[in-house]
Short mmCIF file of C-alpha atoms in Angstrom, two decimals:
data_model
loop_
_atom_site.label_atom_id
_atom_site.label_comp_id
_atom_site.label_asym_id
_atom_site.label_seq_id
_atom_site.Cartn_x
_atom_site.Cartn_y
_atom_site.Cartn_z
CA MET A 1 12.57 16.18 0.68
CA ARG A 2 11.89 12.45 0.40
CA HIS A 3 8.39 11.03 0.85
CA LEU A 4 6.86 7.60 0.32
CA ILE A 5 3.57 7.96 -1.54
CA ASP A 6 3.75 5.05 -3.99
CA PRO A 7 5.90 1.88 -4.08
CA THR A 8 7.50 3.15 -7.30
CA ASP A 9 9.02 6.02 -5.29
CA LEU A 10 11.65 3.54 -4.12
CA SER A 11 14.27 1.97 -6.36
CA SER A 12 15.02 -1.74 -5.99
CA GLU A 13 18.26 -0.73 -4.23
CA GLU A 14 16.33 1.42 -1.74
CA LEU A 15 13.80 -1.36 -1.17
CA ASN A 16 16.63 -3.74 -0.38
CA GLU A 17 18.22 -1.12 1.88
CA ILE A 18 15.03 -0.78 3.93
CA ILE A 19 14.52 -4.55 4.13
CA ALA A 20 18.14 -5.05 5.22
CA LEU A 21 17.73 -2.43 7.95
CA ALA A 22 14.50 -4.08 9.14
CA LEU A 23 16.31 -7.43 9.40
CA ASP A 24 19.07 -5.79 11.42
CA ILE A 25 16.48 -4.22 13.73
CA ILE A 26 14.95 -7.67 14.31
CA ASP A 27 18.35 -9.09 15.25
CA ASN A 28 19.55 -6.09 17.29
CA ARG A 29 16.51 -4.39 18.83
CA PRO A 30 18.34 -2.75 21.80
CA LYS A 31 20.70 -1.04 19.32
CA TYR A 32 17.78 1.03 17.98
CA ALA A 33 15.98 1.75 21.26
CA GLU A 34 16.85 5.47 21.21
CA ALA A 35 17.40 6.00 17.47
CA CYS A 36 14.52 8.52 17.30
CA LYS A 37 14.88 10.06 20.74
CA GLY A 38 13.49 13.61 20.60
CA LYS A 39 11.66 12.99 17.30
CA LYS A 40 7.87 13.08 16.79
CA LEU A 41 5.72 11.10 14.37
CA ALA A 42 2.29 12.52 13.50
CA THR A 43 -0.26 9.83 12.61
CA LEU A 44 -3.07 11.52 10.65
CA PHE A 45 -5.71 8.85 10.08
CA TYR A 46 -8.78 10.08 8.22
CA GLU A 47 -10.01 6.48 7.90
CA PRO A 48 -10.40 3.69 10.50
CA SER A 49 -7.34 1.51 11.03
CA THR A 50 -6.11 -0.93 13.65
CA ARG A 51 -2.96 -2.65 12.38
CA THR A 52 -1.43 0.20 10.38
CA ARG A 53 -1.97 2.95 12.96
CA LEU A 54 -0.85 0.84 15.92
CA SER A 55 2.07 -0.49 13.89
CA PHE A 56 3.31 3.06 13.21
CA THR A 57 2.77 4.03 16.84
CA SER A 58 4.59 0.96 18.13
CA ALA A 59 7.41 1.45 15.61
CA MET A 60 8.11 5.03 16.68
CA MET A 61 7.87 4.17 20.39
CA GLU A 62 10.35 1.29 19.99
CA LEU A 63 12.72 3.76 18.33
CA GLY A 64 12.47 5.98 21.41
CA GLY A 65 10.37 8.68 19.71
CA ASN A 66 6.96 10.20 20.46
CA VAL A 67 3.65 10.05 18.60
CA ILE A 68 1.01 12.74 18.10
CA GLY A 69 -1.97 12.98 15.76
CA PHE A 70 -5.54 11.73 15.42
CA SER A 71 -7.30 8.45 14.70
CA ASP A 72 -10.60 10.12 13.80
CA ALA A 73 -10.50 13.17 11.56
CA MET A 74 -13.91 14.29 12.83
CA ASN A 75 -12.24 15.06 16.16
CA SER A 76 -9.86 17.46 14.43
CA SER A 77 -10.19 20.70 12.46
CA VAL A 78 -11.00 18.58 9.41
CA SER A 79 -14.57 18.58 10.73
CA LYS A 80 -14.53 22.36 10.27
CA GLY A 81 -13.49 22.08 6.64
CA GLU A 82 -9.70 22.34 6.93
CA THR A 83 -7.95 21.09 3.80
CA VAL A 84 -5.23 18.44 3.66
CA ALA A 85 -2.71 21.11 2.64
CA ASP A 86 -3.53 23.35 5.60
CA THR A 87 -3.57 20.45 8.06
CA THR A 88 -0.12 19.47 6.80
CA ARG A 89 1.25 23.00 7.21
CA VAL A 90 0.02 23.03 10.80
CA ILE A 91 1.40 19.58 11.64
CA ASN A 92 4.79 20.59 10.20
CA CYS A 93 5.10 22.93 13.19
CA PHE A 94 4.91 19.99 15.62
CA ALA A 95 6.24 16.83 13.98
CA ASP A 96 9.38 15.52 12.27
CA ILE A 97 7.59 12.98 10.07
CA ILE A 98 3.97 12.29 9.06
CA ALA A 99 2.08 9.05 8.40
CA MET A 100 -1.26 9.75 6.70
CA ARG A 101 -4.13 7.44 5.88
CA HIS A 102 -6.94 9.01 3.87
CA PHE A 103 -10.21 7.69 2.46
CA VAL A 104 -9.69 10.04 -0.51
CA GLU A 105 -7.26 8.98 -3.22
CA GLY A 106 -4.34 11.37 -3.51
CA GLY A 107 -4.67 12.85 -0.02
CA PRO A 108 -1.12 11.92 1.10
CA PHE A 109 0.25 13.14 -2.26
CA VAL A 110 -1.24 16.60 -1.67
CA SER A 111 0.13 16.52 1.87
CA ALA A 112 3.62 15.79 0.52
CA LEU A 113 3.38 18.71 -1.92
CA HIS A 114 2.94 21.07 1.05
CA SER A 115 5.18 19.40 3.63
CA ASP A 116 8.61 20.34 4.92
CA THR A 117 8.85 16.95 6.66
CA PRO A 118 8.71 13.43 5.15
CA VAL A 119 5.19 12.14 4.45
CA ILE A 120 4.36 8.43 4.41
CA ASN A 121 1.24 7.25 2.61
CA ALA A 122 -0.42 4.85 5.04
CA GLY A 123 -3.16 4.09 2.49
CA ASP A 124 -5.23 6.38 0.27
CA GLY A 125 -8.63 5.10 -0.80
CA SER A 126 -8.26 2.14 -3.16
CA HIS A 127 -5.14 3.62 -4.72
CA ALA A 128 -1.93 2.61 -2.89
CA HIS A 129 -0.60 1.29 0.41
CA PRO A 130 3.21 1.30 0.15
CA THR A 131 4.03 0.48 3.78
CA GLN A 132 1.85 -2.63 3.57
CA THR A 133 3.92 -3.50 0.51
CA LEU A 134 7.13 -3.14 2.52
CA THR A 135 5.54 -5.39 5.13
CA ASP A 136 4.68 -7.95 2.45
CA LEU A 137 8.22 -7.85 1.04
CA LEU A 138 9.83 -8.32 4.45
CA THR A 139 7.49 -11.26 5.09
CA ILE A 140 8.39 -12.85 1.74
CA LYS A 141 12.09 -12.35 2.50
CA ARG A 142 11.84 -13.93 5.95
CA GLU A 143 9.53 -16.76 4.90
CA ILE A 144 10.89 -17.67 1.44
CA GLY A 145 14.31 -16.04 1.38
CA ARG A 146 14.15 -14.29 -2.00
CA PHE A 147 12.24 -11.85 -4.20
CA ASP A 148 13.30 -13.16 -7.60
CA ASN A 149 11.73 -16.09 -9.48
CA LEU A 150 8.41 -16.18 -7.65
CA THR A 151 4.91 -17.09 -8.79
CA VAL A 152 2.48 -14.93 -6.83
CA GLY A 153 -1.27 -15.46 -6.85
CA PHE A 154 -3.54 -12.56 -5.90
CA CYS A 155 -7.00 -13.71 -4.89
CA GLY A 156 -10.23 -11.83 -4.13
CA ASP A 157 -10.73 -8.09 -4.50
CA LEU A 158 -8.19 -7.02 -7.10
CA LYS A 159 -10.23 -4.01 -8.25
CA PHE A 160 -10.32 -2.01 -5.03
CA GLY A 161 -7.44 -3.73 -3.23
CA ARG A 162 -4.79 -1.03 -2.81
CA THR A 163 -2.46 -3.58 -1.19
CA VAL A 164 -2.63 -5.69 -4.36
CA HIS A 165 -1.92 -2.71 -6.63
CA SER A 166 1.05 -1.66 -4.50
CA LEU A 167 2.61 -5.12 -4.23
CA ILE A 168 2.37 -5.79 -7.98
CA LYS A 169 4.18 -2.48 -8.61
CA ALA A 170 6.92 -3.40 -6.14
CA LEU A 171 7.37 -6.93 -7.48
CA SER A 172 7.85 -5.49 -10.97
CA LYS A 173 11.32 -4.39 -9.84
CA PHE A 174 12.52 -7.99 -9.45
CA LYS A 175 13.41 -10.74 -11.91
CA GLY A 176 11.40 -13.82 -12.80
CA ILE A 177 8.09 -12.69 -11.31
CA ASN A 178 4.92 -14.41 -12.54
CA VAL A 179 1.56 -12.99 -11.49
CA ILE A 180 -1.70 -14.97 -11.41
CA LEU A 181 -4.90 -12.98 -10.86
CA ILE A 182 -7.77 -14.91 -9.26
CA ALA A 183 -10.99 -12.92 -9.18
CA PRO A 184 -14.56 -12.72 -10.52
CA ASP A 185 -15.23 -10.38 -13.43
CA GLU A 186 -16.57 -7.66 -11.12
CA LEU A 187 -13.35 -7.54 -9.06
CA ARG A 188 -10.65 -7.95 -11.71
CA LEU A 189 -7.45 -5.90 -11.65
CA PRO A 190 -8.06 -2.45 -13.24
CA GLY A 191 -7.01 -2.28 -16.87
CA TYR A 192 -4.53 0.55 -16.30
CA MET A 193 -2.67 -1.60 -13.75
CA LYS A 194 -2.32 -4.44 -16.23
CA GLN A 195 -1.24 -2.11 -19.04
CA GLU A 196 1.15 0.13 -17.13
CA VAL A 197 2.74 -2.47 -14.86
CA CYS A 198 2.31 -6.01 -16.18
CA ASP A 199 2.19 -5.37 -19.94
CA ARG A 200 4.63 -2.45 -20.13
CA LEU A 201 7.25 -4.12 -17.92
CA GLY A 202 6.78 -7.55 -19.44
CA ILE A 203 5.63 -9.35 -16.29
CA PRO A 204 3.83 -12.62 -17.18
CA CYS A 205 0.28 -12.18 -15.91
CA ARG A 206 -2.78 -14.37 -16.39
CA GLU A 207 -6.32 -14.24 -15.09
CA VAL A 208 -8.22 -17.28 -13.79
CA GLU A 209 -11.50 -17.78 -11.96
CA SER A 210 -10.58 -20.82 -9.86
CA LEU A 211 -8.14 -20.92 -6.97
CA GLU A 212 -7.81 -24.70 -7.11
CA GLU A 213 -6.54 -24.80 -10.71
CA VAL A 214 -3.40 -22.80 -9.86
CA MET A 215 -2.75 -23.71 -6.23
CA GLY A 216 0.13 -26.06 -7.01
CA GLU A 217 2.02 -23.37 -8.97
CA LEU A 218 2.14 -20.74 -6.26
CA ASP A 219 5.06 -19.63 -4.13
CA VAL A 220 2.91 -16.93 -2.51
CA LEU A 221 -0.88 -16.76 -2.21
CA TYR A 222 -2.01 -13.23 -1.40
CA MET A 223 -5.59 -13.32 -0.13
CA THR A 224 -7.75 -10.21 0.20
CA ARG A 225 -11.16 -9.43 1.61
CA VAL A 226 -13.95 -8.00 -0.51
CA GLN A 227 -14.11 -4.44 0.78
CA LYS A 228 -17.71 -3.44 1.39
CA GLU A 229 -16.70 0.17 2.12
CA ARG A 230 -15.38 0.64 -1.44
CA PHE A 231 -18.62 -0.38 -3.18
CA LEU A 232 -21.14 2.20 -4.34
CA ASP A 233 -23.68 -0.56 -5.09
CA GLU A 234 -24.51 -2.82 -2.10
CA GLU A 235 -26.21 -5.39 -4.33
CA GLU A 236 -22.98 -5.83 -6.29
CA TYR A 237 -21.11 -6.35 -3.02
CA GLU A 238 -23.57 -9.04 -1.94
CA ARG A 239 -23.08 -10.85 -5.26
CA VAL A 240 -19.31 -11.15 -4.96
CA LYS A 241 -18.51 -11.13 -1.23
CA ASP A 242 -18.22 -14.92 -0.89
CA CYS A 243 -16.56 -15.71 -4.22
CA PHE A 244 -13.35 -17.15 -2.80
CA VAL A 245 -12.94 -18.76 0.61
CA LEU A 246 -9.63 -20.49 1.40
CA THR A 247 -10.00 -23.64 3.51
CA ALA A 248 -7.48 -26.20 4.73
CA ASP A 249 -8.87 -28.71 2.23
CA LYS A 250 -7.97 -26.42 -0.69
CA LEU A 251 -4.31 -26.46 0.35
CA ARG A 252 -3.84 -30.15 -0.46
CA ASP A 253 -2.02 -29.41 -3.74
CA ALA A 254 -0.04 -26.42 -2.45
CA LYS A 255 3.75 -26.54 -2.17
CA PRO A 256 5.09 -27.17 1.35
CA THR A 257 7.14 -23.97 0.91
CA MET A 258 4.20 -21.84 -0.27
CA ARG A 259 3.19 -18.99 2.04
CA ILE A 260 -0.22 -17.39 2.55
CA LEU A 261 -0.28 -13.63 3.06
CA HIS A 262 -3.21 -11.35 3.88
CA PRO A 263 -3.13 -7.61 4.72
CA LEU A 264 -5.97 -8.15 7.23
CA PRO A 265 -8.57 -7.70 8.56
CA ARG A 266 -10.14 -10.87 7.23
CA VAL A 267 -13.87 -11.50 7.20
CA ASN A 268 -14.56 -15.00 5.91
CA GLU A 269 -12.13 -15.36 2.99
CA ILE A 270 -9.70 -17.51 5.04
CA ALA A 271 -11.30 -20.19 7.22
CA THR A 272 -9.93 -20.50 10.75
CA ASP A 273 -8.81 -24.07 10.04
CA VAL A 274 -6.02 -22.58 7.90
CA ASP A 275 -4.52 -20.65 10.83
CA SER A 276 -2.64 -23.64 12.23
CA ASP A 277 -1.02 -24.49 8.88
CA PRO A 278 2.69 -23.49 8.93
CA ARG A 279 2.20 -21.94 5.50
CA ALA A 280 -0.18 -19.35 7.00
CA ALA A 281 2.07 -16.31 7.48
CA TYR A 282 -0.50 -13.54 7.91
CA PHE A 283 -0.15 -13.08 11.67
CA ARG A 284 3.66 -13.16 11.42
CA GLN A 285 3.16 -10.59 8.66
CA VAL A 286 1.60 -8.17 11.18
CA GLU A 287 4.72 -8.08 13.37
CA ASN A 288 6.90 -7.65 10.31
CA GLY A 289 4.93 -4.46 9.64
CA LYS A 290 6.26 -2.90 12.82
CA PHE A 291 9.88 -3.72 12.01
CA VAL A 292 9.73 -2.47 8.43
CA ARG A 293 8.04 0.76 9.51
CA MET A 294 10.82 1.29 12.05
CA ALA A 295 13.31 0.93 9.19
CA LEU A 296 11.33 3.25 6.92
CA ILE A 297 11.06 5.99 9.56
CA LEU A 298 14.82 5.86 10.12
CA LYS A 299 15.60 5.95 6.41
CA LEU A 300 13.26 8.83 5.58
CA LEU A 301 14.61 10.90 8.46
CA GLU A 302 18.14 10.16 7.22
CA TRP A 303 17.31 10.94 3.59
CA ALA A 304 15.46 14.15 4.52
CA HIS A 305 18.78 15.92 4.95
CA ARG A 306 20.64 14.46 1.98
CA GLU A 307 20.53 16.37 -1.29
CA ASP A 308 21.21 13.22 -3.31
CA LYS A 309 17.93 11.80 -2.08
CA HIS A 310 15.85 14.79 -3.21
CA ARG A 311 13.04 13.79 -5.57
CA GLU A 312 10.67 16.05 -7.44
CA MET A 313 7.06 15.26 -6.54
CA LEU A 314 5.72 16.46 -9.90
CA PRO A 315 7.28 15.11 -13.12
CA ASN A 316 8.39 17.65 -15.74
CA ASP A 317 5.57 16.56 -18.07
CA THR A 318 2.83 17.36 -15.53
CA VAL A 319 0.10 19.63 -16.89
CA ILE A 320 -2.92 21.37 -15.40
CA GLY A 321 -5.98 19.65 -16.83
CA GLU A 322 -8.71 21.35 -18.77
CA HIS A 323 -11.08 18.78 -17.25
CA ARG A 324 -11.50 17.35 -13.77
CA CYS A 325 -10.46 13.84 -12.83
CA SER A 326 -13.16 11.25 -13.59
CA ASN A 327 -12.74 9.65 -10.14
CA PRO A 328 -15.26 11.13 -7.65
CA LYS A 329 -13.04 9.93 -4.76
CA CYS A 330 -9.97 11.79 -6.02
CA ILE A 331 -8.65 14.59 -3.80
CA SER A 332 -8.85 16.96 -6.79
CA ASN A 333 -12.64 16.51 -6.78
CA VAL A 334 -13.26 16.23 -3.03
CA GLU A 335 -11.19 19.38 -2.36
CA ALA A 336 -11.81 20.96 -5.75
CA HIS A 337 -11.65 24.49 -4.29
CA ALA A 338 -8.09 23.90 -3.04
CA VAL A 339 -6.48 21.29 -5.30
CA GLU A 340 -5.65 21.88 -8.97
CA PRO A 341 -6.41 19.04 -11.40
CA LEU A 342 -3.02 17.74 -12.56
CA PHE A 343 -2.35 15.13 -15.24
CA ARG A 344 0.63 13.37 -16.78
CA PRO A 345 0.95 11.36 -20.00
CA SER A 346 -0.09 7.74 -19.55
CA ALA A 347 2.80 5.28 -19.55
CA ASP A 348 1.03 3.30 -22.28
CA GLY A 349 0.93 6.40 -24.51
CA ASN A 350 -2.87 6.43 -24.43
CA GLY A 351 -3.94 9.87 -23.22
CA MET A 352 -3.48 11.38 -19.78
CA ARG A 353 -3.83 10.15 -16.20
CA CYS A 354 -4.48 12.00 -12.96
CA VAL A 355 -1.33 12.64 -10.94
CA TYR A 356 -3.19 12.02 -7.68
CA CYS A 357 -5.05 8.77 -8.40
CA GLU A 358 -4.08 7.58 -11.92
CA SER A 359 -7.65 7.87 -13.28
CA ARG A 360 -8.55 9.36 -16.67
CA PRO A 361 -9.71 12.97 -17.00
CA SER A 362 -13.46 13.47 -17.30
CA LYS A 363 -14.93 13.96 -20.76
#
């Protein structure tokens, strides 16, 4: 069975295949109007969402399929204590494919371990958001025309920003990528991301604290909001929430071909005077999300019945940990009674990392 839990689940060839199909859907929408007739998508959203949930719903409806599920887990059996694994087993009786967003990191991974139908990670905590990454890639393709030889600046919340983590992983598959990280100390990219993606794969990556000093270098500026819901300390949030605000004036040195992306929602990190600039692609980015999710649904349903697309969820070097994961928001801690702690050797050769969320084991 094929699932999409992390951007690294897809090869560069498969990424290109999905993007190519999305482009064909854009050019030939009537051709796909009944491609999923008789199929059901279950949207299991344990965390609030507007764009992602409606994008999945719209995608399946435009393919001629139906949508079931919930947008508030407290209105489901989750409120009675049902585990992710058991919810998945139940939904498998009704749906052909599942899109799950979870506030707990590793929730969709556990779902995939117990699912007979394809599972799509629609965002798990601050860990990963692979379908937003596909959206970002389609937007870059349509706006700039290539994936290779790009300088991409990530600005704002790089610590908790799952969209940032996912896009950096995906870009690592292409040639000539330069990454510039623009964030205050409190919101810098996690060390494991730099070590296991940038350093290990040899992607040039530098950290700066000023947006203006690198604006002229960028082909893509990826803005993010500071996510209040991810902070355990409200005072820390208040200190950093207004660190970077993009205004029209700050775009004076930007290339005419540069594009501004944002996963949305925005709060105040992009001023409204930027919206009319042709380089502002974030609202076009939203529509691209629908098309790429249409392509992904079609591909996963196709691959579900092809043996050559079978992938093992757990690597051969996976071990049951003697300790719990150190991340309190990991599914192995939140559902400790039902989920075994699993670890794999770190890609940098430095100890072990949690299979569900990539954190270190507890001491």
